[in-house]
Coordinates of C-alpha atoms and ligand atoms in Angstrom, one line a residue:
M1 CA 185.2 126.1 141.2
T2 CA 181.6 124.8 141.4
Y3 CA 181.0 121.6 139.4
R4 CA 179.2 122.3 136.1
P5 CA 177.1 119.2 135.1
H6 CA 177.4 117.9 131.6
G7 CA 173.7 117.0 131.8
K8 CA 174.0 113.7 129.9
H9 CA 173.0 110.1 130.7
L10 CA 175.7 107.5 131.2
I11 CA 175.1 104.3 129.4
A12 CA 177.7 101.5 129.7
G13 CA 180.4 104.1 130.3
E14 CA 179.4 106.4 127.5
R15 CA 177.9 109.9 127.9
V16 CA 174.7 110.0 125.9
G17 CA 172.5 113.0 125.1
S18 CA 168.8 113.2 124.2
D19 CA 166.8 115.9 122.5
K20 CA 164.4 116.7 125.3
T21 CA 165.7 118.4 128.4
F22 CA 164.5 119.4 131.8
A23 CA 165.8 122.1 134.1
S24 CA 166.9 121.4 137.6
A25 CA 165.1 123.3 140.4
P26 CA 167.8 123.7 143.0
A27 CA 167.1 125.1 146.5
D28 CA 170.0 127.5 145.9
G29 CA 172.1 128.7 143.0
P30 CA 171.7 128.4 139.2
S31 CA 169.5 125.8 137.5
H32 CA 171.0 123.5 134.8
D33 CA 169.6 121.7 131.9
F34 CA 169.7 117.9 131.9
C35 CA 168.8 115.5 129.1
A36 CA 165.5 113.8 129.8
G37 CA 165.3 110.0 129.7
T38 CA 163.4 108.2 127.0
P39 CA 162.1 104.6 126.5
A40 CA 164.7 104.2 123.7
L41 CA 167.5 105.0 126.2
V42 CA 166.0 102.6 128.7
D43 CA 166.1 100.0 126.0
R44 CA 169.8 100.7 125.3
A45 CA 170.7 100.6 128.9
A46 CA 168.8 97.3 129.5
E47 CA 170.5 95.7 126.4
A48 CA 173.9 96.8 127.8
A49 CA 173.0 95.4 131.2
E50 CA 171.9 92.1 129.8
A51 CA 175.1 91.9 127.6
A52 CA 177.2 92.4 130.8
F53 CA 175.2 90.0 132.9
D54 CA 176.9 86.7 132.2
A55 CA 180.4 88.0 132.6
Y56 CA 179.6 90.2 135.7
A57 CA 177.6 87.4 137.4
A58 CA 180.6 85.1 137.0
T59 CA 183.2 87.5 138.4
P60 CA 185.0 86.1 141.4
R61 CA 183.7 87.5 144.7
E62 CA 187.1 89.0 145.4
D63 CA 187.0 91.0 142.2
R64 CA 183.5 92.3 142.9
A65 CA 184.6 93.3 146.4
A66 CA 187.5 95.3 144.9
F67 CA 185.1 96.9 142.5
L68 CA 182.8 98.0 145.4
E69 CA 185.8 99.4 147.3
A70 CA 186.9 101.3 144.1
I71 CA 183.4 102.9 144.0
A72 CA 183.8 104.0 147.6
E73 CA 187.2 105.6 146.7
E74 CA 185.8 107.3 143.6
L75 CA 182.9 108.8 145.5
E76 CA 185.3 110.0 148.2
A77 CA 187.6 111.5 145.6
R78 CA 184.7 113.6 144.3
V79 CA 183.6 114.9 147.8
D80 CA 184.4 118.5 146.9
D81 CA 182.2 118.4 143.8
I82 CA 179.4 116.3 145.3
T83 CA 179.0 118.3 148.5
P84 CA 178.3 121.7 147.0
T85 CA 176.2 120.2 144.2
A86 CA 174.0 118.1 146.6
M87 CA 173.7 121.1 149.0
A88 CA 172.5 123.4 146.2
E89 CA 170.1 120.9 144.7
T90 CA 168.5 119.6 148.0
G91 CA 169.0 122.4 150.5
L92 CA 170.6 119.9 152.9
P93 CA 173.4 121.4 155.0
E94 CA 177.1 120.7 154.4
P95 CA 177.8 118.4 157.3
R96 CA 174.8 116.2 156.3
I97 CA 176.4 115.6 152.9
R98 CA 180.1 115.8 153.5
S99 CA 180.4 114.2 157.0
V100 CA 177.3 111.9 157.1
E101 CA 175.9 110.8 153.8
L102 CA 178.9 110.5 151.7
P103 CA 180.9 108.5 154.3
R104 CA 177.8 106.4 154.9
T105 CA 177.4 105.7 151.2
A106 CA 181.1 104.8 150.8
N107 CA 181.0 102.6 153.9
Q108 CA 178.0 100.8 152.6
M109 CA 180.0 99.8 149.5
R110 CA 182.8 98.6 151.8
L111 CA 180.4 96.7 154.0
F112 CA 179.0 94.8 151.0
A113 CA 182.6 94.1 149.9
R114 CA 183.3 92.5 153.2
H115 CA 180.0 90.7 153.2
I116 CA 180.5 89.0 149.8
R117 CA 184.1 88.1 150.7
D118 CA 182.7 86.3 153.8
D119 CA 180.3 84.4 151.4
A120 CA 177.4 84.0 154.0
H121 CA 175.1 85.5 151.4
L122 CA 175.5 82.4 149.2
D123 CA 173.6 80.4 151.9
R124 CA 175.4 77.3 150.6
R125 CA 173.6 74.0 151.3
H126 CA 174.7 70.5 150.4
D127 CA 172.9 67.2 150.7
E128 CA 175.4 64.6 149.8
G129 CA 174.3 62.0 147.3
L130 CA 173.3 58.6 148.9
P131 CA 173.6 56.3 145.9
D132 CA 173.0 53.2 148.1
R133 CA 169.9 54.5 149.9
T134 CA 166.9 52.2 149.5
P135 CA 164.3 52.1 148.2
M136 CA 165.5 55.2 146.2
P137 CA 169.0 56.6 145.9
R138 CA 169.3 60.3 146.9
P139 CA 170.9 62.6 144.4
D140 CA 173.7 65.0 145.3
L141 CA 172.1 68.4 145.9
R142 CA 174.0 71.6 146.2
M143 CA 172.3 75.0 146.5
I144 CA 173.6 78.5 146.4
Q145 CA 172.1 82.0 145.7
R146 CA 172.7 83.4 142.3
P147 CA 172.1 86.9 140.9
I148 CA 168.7 87.5 139.6
G149 CA 169.5 89.6 136.4
P150 CA 169.7 93.3 135.6
V151 CA 168.2 95.5 138.4
A152 CA 166.5 98.9 138.0
V153 CA 167.1 101.3 140.9
F154 CA 165.0 104.4 141.5
G155 CA 167.0 107.1 143.4
A156 CA 165.1 108.6 146.4
S157 CA 164.6 112.3 146.8
N158 CA 165.5 112.4 150.5
F159 CA 168.9 110.9 150.6
P160 CA 170.7 112.1 147.5
L161 CA 173.6 109.6 148.0
A162 CA 172.8 106.9 150.5
F163 CA 169.4 106.0 149.0
S164 CA 170.0 107.2 145.5
V165 CA 172.2 106.4 142.5
P166 CA 175.2 105.0 144.6
G167 CA 172.9 104.0 147.5
G168 CA 172.0 100.8 149.3
D169 CA 169.9 99.3 146.4
T170 CA 172.8 99.8 143.9
A171 CA 175.4 98.5 146.4
A172 CA 173.3 95.4 147.2
A173 CA 172.6 94.6 143.5
L174 CA 176.2 95.1 142.4
A175 CA 177.4 93.0 145.3
A176 CA 175.0 90.2 144.3
G177 CA 176.4 90.2 140.8
C178 CA 173.6 92.1 139.1
P179 CA 174.1 94.9 136.6
V180 CA 172.3 98.1 137.6
I181 CA 170.3 100.7 135.7
A182 CA 169.8 103.6 138.0
K183 CA 167.2 106.2 137.3
G184 CA 168.2 109.4 139.0
H185 CA 165.7 111.6 140.9
D186 CA 164.9 114.9 139.3
A187 CA 165.4 116.6 142.7
H188 CA 169.2 116.1 142.4
P189 CA 170.3 115.4 138.8
G190 CA 173.8 116.9 139.2
T191 CA 174.5 114.8 142.3
G192 CA 173.2 111.7 140.4
E193 CA 175.5 112.5 137.5
L194 CA 178.6 112.8 139.8
A195 CA 177.8 109.6 141.5
A196 CA 177.3 107.8 138.2
E197 CA 180.7 109.1 137.0
A198 CA 182.3 107.7 140.2
I199 CA 180.8 104.3 139.5
A200 CA 181.8 104.4 135.8
A201 CA 185.3 105.3 136.9
A202 CA 185.4 102.3 139.2
I203 CA 184.2 100.0 136.4
A204 CA 187.0 101.3 134.2
R205 CA 189.6 100.9 137.0
T206 CA 188.7 97.4 137.9
G207 CA 187.9 96.1 134.4
M208 CA 184.3 95.2 135.0
P209 CA 182.0 94.9 131.9
A210 CA 180.9 98.3 130.7
G211 CA 177.2 97.5 130.9
T212 CA 177.4 96.7 134.6
F213 CA 176.1 100.1 135.4
S214 CA 174.1 102.7 133.5
F215 CA 172.5 106.0 134.7
L216 CA 169.5 107.6 133.2
Q217 CA 168.1 111.0 134.1
G218 CA 164.3 111.2 134.6
G219 CA 162.5 114.3 133.5
D220 CA 159.5 112.2 132.4
L221 CA 157.4 109.7 134.2
G222 CA 157.5 107.5 131.1
V223 CA 161.2 106.7 131.9
G224 CA 160.4 104.9 135.1
Q225 CA 157.5 103.1 133.6
A226 CA 159.5 101.9 130.6
L227 CA 162.2 100.7 133.0
V228 CA 160.0 98.5 135.2
R229 CA 158.2 97.2 132.1
H230 CA 161.4 96.3 130.2
P231 CA 161.6 92.5 129.7
L232 CA 165.3 92.4 130.4
V233 CA 164.9 94.0 133.8
K234 CA 164.4 91.3 136.5
A235 CA 163.9 93.3 139.7
V236 CA 163.4 96.9 140.9
G237 CA 164.6 98.7 144.0
F238 CA 162.6 101.8 145.0
T239 CA 162.3 104.4 147.8
G240 CA 159.6 107.0 147.6
S241 CA 155.9 107.7 147.9
L242 CA 153.1 105.3 148.4
N243 CA 151.3 106.4 145.3
G244 CA 154.4 106.4 143.0
G245 CA 155.6 103.1 144.4
R246 CA 152.3 101.4 144.2
A247 CA 151.9 102.5 140.5
L248 CA 155.2 101.0 139.6
Y249 CA 154.6 97.9 141.7
D250 CA 151.3 97.3 139.8
L251 CA 153.2 97.7 136.5
C252 CA 155.6 95.0 137.6
A253 CA 152.8 92.7 138.5
Q254 CA 151.1 93.3 135.1
R255 CA 154.1 92.3 133.0
D256 CA 153.9 89.1 131.0
E257 CA 156.7 88.0 133.3
P258 CA 156.0 89.7 136.6
I259 CA 159.1 90.7 138.5
P260 CA 159.7 91.6 142.2
F261 CA 159.4 95.3 143.1
F262 CA 161.2 96.1 146.3
G263 CA 159.5 99.3 147.3
E264 CA 160.2 101.2 150.6
L265 CA 157.1 103.4 150.9
G266 CA 155.3 105.4 153.6
S267 CA 155.5 105.1 157.3
I268 CA 154.4 107.1 160.3
N269 CA 156.7 105.3 162.8
P270 CA 154.6 105.5 166.0
M271 CA 156.1 105.7 169.4
F272 CA 154.3 104.2 172.4
L273 CA 155.1 105.9 175.8
L274 CA 154.4 103.5 178.6
P275 CA 153.1 104.9 181.9
A276 CA 156.2 104.7 184.2
A277 CA 158.5 106.1 181.5
T278 CA 156.0 108.9 180.7
E279 CA 155.6 109.8 184.4
A280 CA 159.4 109.8 185.0
R281 CA 160.6 111.2 181.7
G282 CA 157.7 112.7 179.8
A283 CA 159.3 116.1 179.3
E284 CA 162.7 114.7 178.4
I285 CA 161.2 112.4 175.8
G286 CA 159.1 115.3 174.5
T287 CA 162.2 117.5 173.9
A288 CA 164.1 114.7 172.3
W289 CA 161.1 113.7 170.1
A290 CA 161.0 117.3 168.8
G291 CA 164.6 117.0 167.7
S292 CA 164.0 113.7 166.0
L293 CA 160.9 115.1 164.2
C294 CA 162.8 118.0 162.8
M295 CA 166.0 116.1 161.7
G296 CA 166.6 116.7 158.0
A297 CA 163.5 118.9 157.9
G298 CA 161.4 115.8 158.8
Q299 CA 162.2 114.2 155.5
F300 CA 163.3 110.8 156.8
C301 CA 161.2 107.7 156.1
T302 CA 161.7 106.8 159.8
N303 CA 160.4 110.2 161.1
P304 CA 158.5 109.4 164.3
G305 CA 155.2 111.2 163.4
I306 CA 153.0 109.8 166.2
A307 CA 153.3 109.6 169.9
V308 CA 150.8 107.4 171.7
V309 CA 150.5 108.1 175.4
I310 CA 148.2 107.5 178.3
D311 CA 146.4 110.5 179.8
G312 CA 148.0 112.1 182.9
A313 CA 150.6 114.5 184.1
G314 CA 153.4 112.8 182.2
A315 CA 151.5 113.1 178.9
D316 CA 151.0 116.9 179.7
A317 CA 154.8 117.2 180.3
L318 CA 155.5 115.4 177.0
R319 CA 153.2 117.7 175.1
D320 CA 154.5 120.9 176.7
A321 CA 158.1 120.0 176.3
A322 CA 157.7 119.0 172.6
A323 CA 155.7 122.2 171.9
Q324 CA 158.3 124.4 173.5
A325 CA 161.2 122.7 171.6
L326 CA 159.3 122.9 168.3
H327 CA 158.5 126.6 168.8
E328 CA 162.3 127.1 169.0
M329 CA 163.2 125.2 165.8
A330 CA 164.6 127.3 162.9
P331 CA 163.0 126.9 159.5
Q332 CA 164.7 124.4 157.2
T333 CA 164.7 124.0 153.4
M334 CA 162.7 121.2 151.9
L335 CA 164.0 118.9 149.1
T336 CA 161.7 120.1 146.4
D337 CA 158.9 122.6 145.8
G338 CA 156.5 119.6 145.4
I339 CA 157.5 118.1 148.8
A340 CA 157.1 121.5 150.5
A341 CA 153.6 121.9 149.0
A342 CA 152.6 118.4 150.0
F343 CA 153.8 119.1 153.6
K344 CA 151.8 122.3 153.8
G345 CA 148.7 120.5 152.4
G346 CA 149.1 117.7 154.9
A347 CA 149.5 120.1 157.8
A348 CA 146.4 122.1 156.7
R349 CA 144.3 119.0 156.4
M350 CA 145.2 117.8 159.9
A351 CA 144.4 121.3 161.3
E352 CA 140.9 121.0 159.9
E353 CA 140.2 117.5 161.2
R354 CA 137.4 117.4 163.8
G355 CA 138.7 116.3 167.2
V356 CA 142.3 117.3 166.5
T357 CA 143.8 120.2 168.5
P358 CA 146.6 122.2 167.0
L359 CA 149.4 122.8 169.5
V360 CA 152.0 124.3 167.3
T361 CA 151.1 125.8 163.9
T362 CA 153.4 127.8 161.7
E363 CA 153.4 129.5 158.3
P364 CA 156.2 127.9 156.3
A365 CA 157.4 130.2 153.5
E366 CA 157.7 128.7 150.0
R367 CA 160.1 125.8 150.1
S368 CA 160.8 126.0 153.8
A369 CA 159.6 123.7 156.6
T370 CA 158.6 124.8 160.0
P371 CA 157.2 122.4 162.6
F372 CA 153.6 121.5 163.5
L373 CA 152.3 119.6 166.5
F374 CA 148.7 118.3 167.0
E375 CA 146.9 116.4 169.6
T376 CA 143.9 114.0 169.5
D377 CA 142.3 111.2 171.4
A378 CA 142.2 107.5 170.6
E379 CA 138.5 107.7 169.7
T380 CA 139.2 110.3 167.0
W381 CA 142.2 108.3 165.8
F382 CA 139.9 105.2 165.3
A383 CA 137.3 107.3 163.5
R384 CA 139.6 109.2 161.1
E385 CA 141.8 106.9 158.9
T386 CA 143.5 109.9 157.3
L387 CA 145.3 110.6 160.6
A388 CA 147.4 107.5 160.0
E389 CA 148.7 108.8 156.6
E390 CA 152.3 110.0 156.4
V391 CA 152.8 113.8 156.3
F392 CA 156.4 114.0 155.0
G393 CA 158.0 116.8 157.0
P394 CA 158.4 118.0 160.7
L395 CA 154.8 117.2 161.9
G396 CA 153.9 115.4 165.1
L397 CA 150.6 114.0 166.4
I398 CA 150.0 113.1 170.0
V399 CA 147.3 110.4 170.5
R400 CA 146.0 110.3 174.0
C401 CA 144.6 107.1 175.3
R402 CA 142.5 106.5 178.5
D403 CA 144.3 103.3 179.5
A404 CA 146.6 100.5 178.5
G405 CA 143.7 98.7 176.7
E406 CA 143.0 101.6 174.5
M407 CA 146.8 101.9 173.7
E408 CA 146.8 98.3 172.6
R409 CA 143.8 99.0 170.3
V410 CA 145.7 101.9 168.8
A411 CA 148.6 99.5 168.2
R412 CA 146.3 96.9 166.6
S413 CA 144.9 99.6 164.3
L414 CA 148.2 100.4 162.7
K415 CA 149.1 99.6 159.1
G416 CA 152.6 98.2 158.4
Q417 CA 155.5 100.5 159.6
L418 CA 159.2 100.7 159.1
T419 CA 159.6 101.2 162.9
V420 CA 157.6 101.2 166.1
T421 CA 159.2 102.5 169.3
L422 CA 158.4 101.7 173.0
H423 CA 159.6 104.1 175.6
M424 CA 159.6 102.1 178.9
D425 CA 161.1 101.9 182.3
D426 CA 161.5 98.7 184.4
A427 CA 158.1 99.1 185.9
D428 CA 156.6 99.1 182.4
A429 CA 157.8 95.5 181.6
A430 CA 154.4 93.9 181.8
A431 CA 152.7 96.5 179.6
A432 CA 155.6 96.2 177.1
R433 CA 155.3 92.4 177.0
A434 CA 151.6 92.9 176.2
L435 CA 152.3 95.4 173.4
L436 CA 155.3 93.6 171.9
P437 CA 153.5 90.8 170.1
I438 CA 151.1 93.4 168.5
V439 CA 153.8 95.8 167.3
E440 CA 156.1 93.0 166.2
R441 CA 153.5 92.2 163.5
K442 CA 153.4 95.8 162.4
A443 CA 157.0 96.8 162.0
G444 CA 160.4 95.9 160.5
R445 CA 162.2 97.3 163.5
V446 CA 161.1 97.7 167.1
L447 CA 163.1 100.2 169.2
F448 CA 163.2 100.7 172.9
N449 CA 163.9 104.0 174.5
G450 CA 165.3 105.7 171.4
F451 CA 164.3 107.5 168.2
P452 CA 164.1 105.7 164.8
T453 CA 165.6 108.5 162.6
G454 CA 169.1 106.9 162.5
V455 CA 169.2 103.7 160.4
E456 CA 172.5 101.9 161.1
V457 CA 174.0 100.1 158.0
A458 CA 174.8 96.8 159.6
E459 CA 174.3 93.1 159.5
A460 CA 171.2 93.0 161.7
M461 CA 169.4 96.1 160.4
V462 CA 165.9 95.8 158.9
H463 CA 164.6 98.7 157.0
G464 CA 161.3 97.4 155.7
G465 CA 158.1 96.1 157.2
P466 CA 154.6 95.0 156.3
Y467 CA 152.8 96.9 153.5
P468 CA 152.7 99.9 153.0
A469 CA 156.1 100.3 154.8
S470 CA 157.4 98.1 152.1
T471 CA 155.9 96.0 149.2
N472 CA 157.7 92.8 150.2
F473 CA 157.5 90.2 152.8
G474 CA 160.9 89.4 154.2
A475 CA 162.9 92.2 152.7
T476 CA 165.0 95.0 153.9
S477 CA 166.5 97.9 151.9
V478 CA 169.3 98.6 154.4
G479 CA 171.9 96.3 155.9
T480 CA 173.6 93.2 154.4
L481 CA 170.4 91.2 154.3
S482 CA 169.2 93.5 151.6
I483 CA 171.4 91.6 149.1
R484 CA 168.9 88.7 149.3
R485 CA 166.4 90.8 147.3
F486 CA 168.6 90.4 144.2
L487 CA 169.5 86.8 144.6
R488 CA 167.6 83.6 143.9
P489 CA 168.4 80.1 145.0
V490 CA 169.5 77.5 142.4
C491 CA 169.9 73.8 143.2
F492 CA 172.5 71.9 141.2
Q493 CA 171.8 68.2 141.2
N494 CA 174.6 65.7 140.6
I495 CA 176.9 68.4 139.2
P496 CA 180.2 67.0 138.0
E497 CA 183.4 68.5 139.5
S498 CA 184.5 69.6 136.0
V499 CA 181.7 72.2 135.7
M500 CA 181.3 73.2 139.3
P501 CA 181.4 77.0 139.8
A502 CA 183.9 78.1 142.5
D503 CA 181.1 79.5 144.8
L504 CA 179.3 76.2 144.7
A505 CA 182.4 74.2 145.6
G506 CA 183.0 76.4 148.6
Ligands
NAP601 P1 157.9 109.8 144.4 O1 157.0 110.8 143.8 O2 157.3 108.5 144.7 O3 159.1 109.6 143.3 C1 160.1 108.6 143.5 C2 160.6 108.2 142.1 O4 159.6 107.4 141.4 C3 160.9 109.3 141.1 O5 162.0 108.8 140.4 C4 159.7 109.4 140.3 O6 160.0 109.9 139.0 C5 159.2 108.0 140.2 N1 157.8 107.9 140.0 C6 156.9 108.3 140.9 N2 155.6 108.0 140.5 C7 155.8 107.4 139.3 C8 154.9 106.9 138.3 N3 153.6 106.9 138.5 N4 155.4 106.4 137.2 C9 156.8 106.4 137.0 N5 157.7 106.8 137.8 C10 157.2 107.3 139.0 O7 158.7 110.3 145.7 P2 159.5 111.7 145.9 O8 159.5 112.5 144.7 O9 160.7 111.2 146.5 O10 158.7 112.4 147.1 C11 157.3 112.6 147.0 C12 156.7 112.1 148.3 O11 157.2 110.8 148.6 C13 157.0 112.9 149.6 O12 156.2 114.0 149.8 C14 156.8 111.8 150.6 O13 155.5 111.7 151.0 C15 157.2 110.5 150.0 N6 158.6 110.0 150.3 C16 158.6 109.0 151.1 C17 159.9 108.5 151.4 C18 160.0 107.3 152.4 O14 161.1 106.8 152.6 N7 158.9 106.8 152.9 C19 161.0 108.9 150.9 C20 160.9 110.0 150.0 C21 159.7 110.5 149.7 P3 160.1 111.4 138.6 O15 161.4 111.9 139.4 O16 160.3 111.4 137.2 O17 158.9 112.0 139.1

């Protein structure tokens, strides 16, 4: 039987209603009513998180690891409810939810369990006291990373599990020892509810403090604003639009006590095709690019929207192969009506730009996405800043350059990106060495001969980058390093053995 959502918030383990409701707008199947969040509920969840903080932050790492593993198990136990609910709400196909996103989300919890067991995140440092040093004795200094406080997490629309309520931000914050208040995304409120139930069940099973996790539905922009302004909230994790993220970032900065806002925002993920690779494999790269562009209806933050190439037969082959593959793509359903409308608007704006040639144009129906491909030259790229704006969906733009120098200028013109890709053969090594120092300053991840749409959850992954890819220097929202966003270093000077926390003693 299909899961029927209860539609309530979940605050410190309790299902809580509210007078105002909003209706879900699924891609498929019946709509349901959900209680809308309110500032009063934000207050209640924040008080519960603060009340839980001391006890949760002091839990032994082994207990927190067992809690994260219990969340993974509770998510997996609900796979037959989560899968059809998420499919109906988002329009994403069954394998994406059942076989990719849910296992990825559970494995992310398990990765953080292993990570905190290994204790590298503590970054323990010890300068032993030198009482006899002259002219001044040196005190004994021990440093470790400690949890920052209650963390607010905004679920993303495009990954209803892996970047949403039980996603990477929640996993990293809970692993760090921070209680979490998750605001669900209105695009998948039933999926958010099921994920929250799984986390609450894991709390009950492992005896964690009830306020360690709360889940609030949205339904009102005021909920997110109240959350980031709440004095008990000490950091925010966010994935979404540049406009929404920037508005919330500014609110964080305007607080009496400004707090860090870890936003993962827009990116166009340019690919640079170097001459030998283009000549040898232009068509092959073009076909594969089309597949990457259309993955998940183009609704990946790492969608490679731009291909920068030097004029010639290889560039023509890339263009023709990509156009042909895109012509053959079946329509896909977009996550929300709003995202579908924004995609159509973005494609229409690009089609009207002077100096831009439409190669593939389609007529997407209502909430569906069909691909677009455009071509321009570097001069037009430099002249029209709007070409560098993210169009969220399956849309590609080829930027043709006259020579390597012009390609380098395109690279220098880029804003911060989540990824930059170089397609190169051995004969391109000198050109790649010239581009590398430029693109390294632009992106969190630099790929070679691949496509950026898969983001491995791993130790060395960086999913971040200079603004506007993210709002933070030095942060990633995927991979074990992401735990550092919710930790802060504390130095304990001359601490007596009798009060030494276990993590500090090592
Ligand atoms: P969004 O509009 O930025 O919303 C993300 C979350 O932030 C939602 O929970 C939303 O609340 C909240 N929010 C947004 N603006 C706010 C404001 N001014 N005050 C308070 N809360 C605010 O992103 P989206 O709905 O996921 O998708 C819209 C667009 O974002 C897409 O078309 C795409 O361009 C971009 N996007 C980018 C990425 C990426 O990874 N780069 C991922 C997803 C989406 P409500 O739910 O209450 O509105």
